[in-house]
Short mmCIF file of N, CA and C and ligand atoms in Angstrom, two decimals:
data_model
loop_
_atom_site.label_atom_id
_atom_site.label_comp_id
_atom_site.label_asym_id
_atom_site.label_seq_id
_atom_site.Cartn_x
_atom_site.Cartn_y
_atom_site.Cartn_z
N UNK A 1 93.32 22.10 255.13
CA UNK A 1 94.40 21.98 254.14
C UNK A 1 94.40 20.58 253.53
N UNK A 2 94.66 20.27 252.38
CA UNK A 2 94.68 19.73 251.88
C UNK A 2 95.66 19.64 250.70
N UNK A 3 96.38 17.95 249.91
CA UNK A 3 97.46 18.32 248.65
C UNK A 3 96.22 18.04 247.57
N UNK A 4 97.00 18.42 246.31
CA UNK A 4 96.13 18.77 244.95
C UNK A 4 97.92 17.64 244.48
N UNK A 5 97.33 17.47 243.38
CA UNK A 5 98.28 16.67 242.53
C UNK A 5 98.26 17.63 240.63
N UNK A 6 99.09 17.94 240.70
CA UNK A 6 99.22 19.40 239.41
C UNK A 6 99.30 18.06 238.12
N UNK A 7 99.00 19.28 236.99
CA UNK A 7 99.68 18.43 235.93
C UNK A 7 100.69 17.74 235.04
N UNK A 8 101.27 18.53 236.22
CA UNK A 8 102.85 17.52 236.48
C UNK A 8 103.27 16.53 236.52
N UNK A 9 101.74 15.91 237.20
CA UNK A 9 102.54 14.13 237.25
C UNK A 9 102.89 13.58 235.94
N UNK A 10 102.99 12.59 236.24
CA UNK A 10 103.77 11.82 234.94
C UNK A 10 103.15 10.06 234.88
N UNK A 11 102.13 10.16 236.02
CA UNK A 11 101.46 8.98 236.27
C UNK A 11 102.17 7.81 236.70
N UNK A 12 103.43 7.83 237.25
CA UNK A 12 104.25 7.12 237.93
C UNK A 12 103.98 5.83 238.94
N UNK A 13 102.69 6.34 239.99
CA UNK A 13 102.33 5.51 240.78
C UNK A 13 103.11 5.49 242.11
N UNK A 14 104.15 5.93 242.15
CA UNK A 14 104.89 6.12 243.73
C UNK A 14 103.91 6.45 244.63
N UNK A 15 103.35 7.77 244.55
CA UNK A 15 102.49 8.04 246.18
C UNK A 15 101.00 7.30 246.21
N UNK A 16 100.76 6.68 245.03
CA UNK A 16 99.60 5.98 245.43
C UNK A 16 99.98 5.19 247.05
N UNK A 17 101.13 4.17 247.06
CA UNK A 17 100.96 3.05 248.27
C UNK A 17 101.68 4.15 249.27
N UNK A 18 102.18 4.66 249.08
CA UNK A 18 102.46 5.97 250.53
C UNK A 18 101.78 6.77 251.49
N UNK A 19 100.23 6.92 250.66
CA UNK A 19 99.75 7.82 251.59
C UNK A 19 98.46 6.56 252.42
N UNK A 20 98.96 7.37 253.99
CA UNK A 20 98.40 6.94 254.92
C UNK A 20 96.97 6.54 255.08
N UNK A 21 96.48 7.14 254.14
CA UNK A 21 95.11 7.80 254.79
C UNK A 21 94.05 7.04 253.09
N UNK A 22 95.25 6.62 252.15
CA UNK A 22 95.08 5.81 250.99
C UNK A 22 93.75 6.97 250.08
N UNK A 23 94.07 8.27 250.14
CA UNK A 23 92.78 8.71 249.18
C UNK A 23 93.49 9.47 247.81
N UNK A 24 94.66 8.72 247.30
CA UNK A 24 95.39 9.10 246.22
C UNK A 24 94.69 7.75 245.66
N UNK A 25 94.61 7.88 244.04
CA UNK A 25 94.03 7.15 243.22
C UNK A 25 94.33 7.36 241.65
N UNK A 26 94.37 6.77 240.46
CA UNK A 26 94.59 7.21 239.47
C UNK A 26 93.17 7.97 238.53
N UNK A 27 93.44 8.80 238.38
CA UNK A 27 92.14 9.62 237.99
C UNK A 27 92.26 9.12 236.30
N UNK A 28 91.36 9.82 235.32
CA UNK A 28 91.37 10.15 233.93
C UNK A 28 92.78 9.94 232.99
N UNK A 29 93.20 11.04 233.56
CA UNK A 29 94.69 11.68 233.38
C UNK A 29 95.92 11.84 233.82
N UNK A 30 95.54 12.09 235.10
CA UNK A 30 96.50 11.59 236.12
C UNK A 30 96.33 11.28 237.75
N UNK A 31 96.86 11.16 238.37
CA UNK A 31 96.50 10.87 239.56
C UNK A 31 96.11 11.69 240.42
N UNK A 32 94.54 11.15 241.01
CA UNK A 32 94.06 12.88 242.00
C UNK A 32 94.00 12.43 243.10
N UNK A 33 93.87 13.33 243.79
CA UNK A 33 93.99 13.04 245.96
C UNK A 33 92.50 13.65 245.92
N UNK A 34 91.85 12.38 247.20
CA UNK A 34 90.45 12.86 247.19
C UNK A 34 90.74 14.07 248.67
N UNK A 35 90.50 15.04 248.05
CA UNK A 35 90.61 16.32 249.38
C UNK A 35 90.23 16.12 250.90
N UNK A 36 89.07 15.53 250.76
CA UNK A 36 87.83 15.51 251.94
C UNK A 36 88.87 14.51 253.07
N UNK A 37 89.33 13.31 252.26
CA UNK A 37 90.22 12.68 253.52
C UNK A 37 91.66 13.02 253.88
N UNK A 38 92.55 13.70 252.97
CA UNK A 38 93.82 14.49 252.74
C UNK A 38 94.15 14.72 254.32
N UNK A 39 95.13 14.16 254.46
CA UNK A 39 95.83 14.85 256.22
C UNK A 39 96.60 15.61 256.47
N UNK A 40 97.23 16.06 255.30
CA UNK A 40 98.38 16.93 254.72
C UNK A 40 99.58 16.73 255.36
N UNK A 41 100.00 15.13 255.22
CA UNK A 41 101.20 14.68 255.86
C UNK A 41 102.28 14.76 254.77
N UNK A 42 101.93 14.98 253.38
CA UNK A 42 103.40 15.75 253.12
C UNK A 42 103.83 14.43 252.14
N UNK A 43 103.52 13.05 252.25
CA UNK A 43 103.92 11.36 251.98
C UNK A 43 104.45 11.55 250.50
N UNK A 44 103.16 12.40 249.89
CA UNK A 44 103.01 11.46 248.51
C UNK A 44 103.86 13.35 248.02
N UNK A 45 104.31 14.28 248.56
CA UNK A 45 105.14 15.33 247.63
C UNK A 45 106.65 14.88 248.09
N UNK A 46 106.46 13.97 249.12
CA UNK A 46 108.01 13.49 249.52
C UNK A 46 108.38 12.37 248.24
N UNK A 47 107.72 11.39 247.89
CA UNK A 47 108.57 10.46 246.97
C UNK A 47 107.87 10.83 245.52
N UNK A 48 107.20 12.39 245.09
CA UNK A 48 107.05 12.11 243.84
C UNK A 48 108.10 12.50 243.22
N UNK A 49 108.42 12.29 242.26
CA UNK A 49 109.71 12.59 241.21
C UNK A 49 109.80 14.09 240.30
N UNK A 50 108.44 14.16 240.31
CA UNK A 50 108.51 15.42 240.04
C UNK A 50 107.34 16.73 240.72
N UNK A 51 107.82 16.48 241.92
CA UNK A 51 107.08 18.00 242.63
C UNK A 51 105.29 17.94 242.16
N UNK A 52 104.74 17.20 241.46
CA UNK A 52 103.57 16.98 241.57
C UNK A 52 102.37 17.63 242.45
N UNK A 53 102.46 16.55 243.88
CA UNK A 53 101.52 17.41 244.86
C UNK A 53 101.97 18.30 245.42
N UNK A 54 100.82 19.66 245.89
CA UNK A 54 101.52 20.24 246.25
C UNK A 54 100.14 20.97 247.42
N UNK A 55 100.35 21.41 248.34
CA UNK A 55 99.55 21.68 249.56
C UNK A 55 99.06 22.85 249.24
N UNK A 56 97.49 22.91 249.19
CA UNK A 56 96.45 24.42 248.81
C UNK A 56 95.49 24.29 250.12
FE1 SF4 B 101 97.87 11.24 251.33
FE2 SF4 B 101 99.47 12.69 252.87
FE3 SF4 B 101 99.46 13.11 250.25
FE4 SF4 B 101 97.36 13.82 251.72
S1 SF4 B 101 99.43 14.71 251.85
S2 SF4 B 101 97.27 12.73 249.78
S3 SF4 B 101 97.31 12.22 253.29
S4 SF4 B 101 100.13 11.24 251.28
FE1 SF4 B 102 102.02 11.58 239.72
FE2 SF4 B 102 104.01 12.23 241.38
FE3 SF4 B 102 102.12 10.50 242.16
FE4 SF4 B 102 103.93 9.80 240.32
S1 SF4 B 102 104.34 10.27 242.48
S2 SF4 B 102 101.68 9.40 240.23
S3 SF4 B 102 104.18 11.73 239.20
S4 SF4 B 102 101.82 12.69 241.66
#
């Protein structure tokens, strides 16, 4: 399991410094979670503002 970050974000920057495991980053467009290290602790759908990530 792993979170995905939808196109929802809004490029905010909140869960970049939240997640533990630091594999959130600002992509192209918006901000993507690299899957492969993802721990699915939940960090970065807790302080985004708008429901963004979401666990697939
Ligand atoms: Fe990082 Fe946790 Fe979000 Fe995965 S679920 S990207 S480990 S904050
Ligand atoms: Fe995008 Fe939400 Fe992260 Fe802000 S907290 S950069 S809106 S995913």
């Amino acid at each position: 399991m792993a979170y995905k970050i939808t196109d929802a974000c809004i490029n905010c920057g909140a869960c970049e410094p939240e997640c533990p495991v630091s594999v959130i980053s600002a992509g192209d467009s918006i901000y993507v979670i690299d899957a492969d290290g993802c721990i699915d602790c939940g960090a970065c759908a807790n302080v985004c503002p708008v429901d963004a990530p979401i666990p697939e």
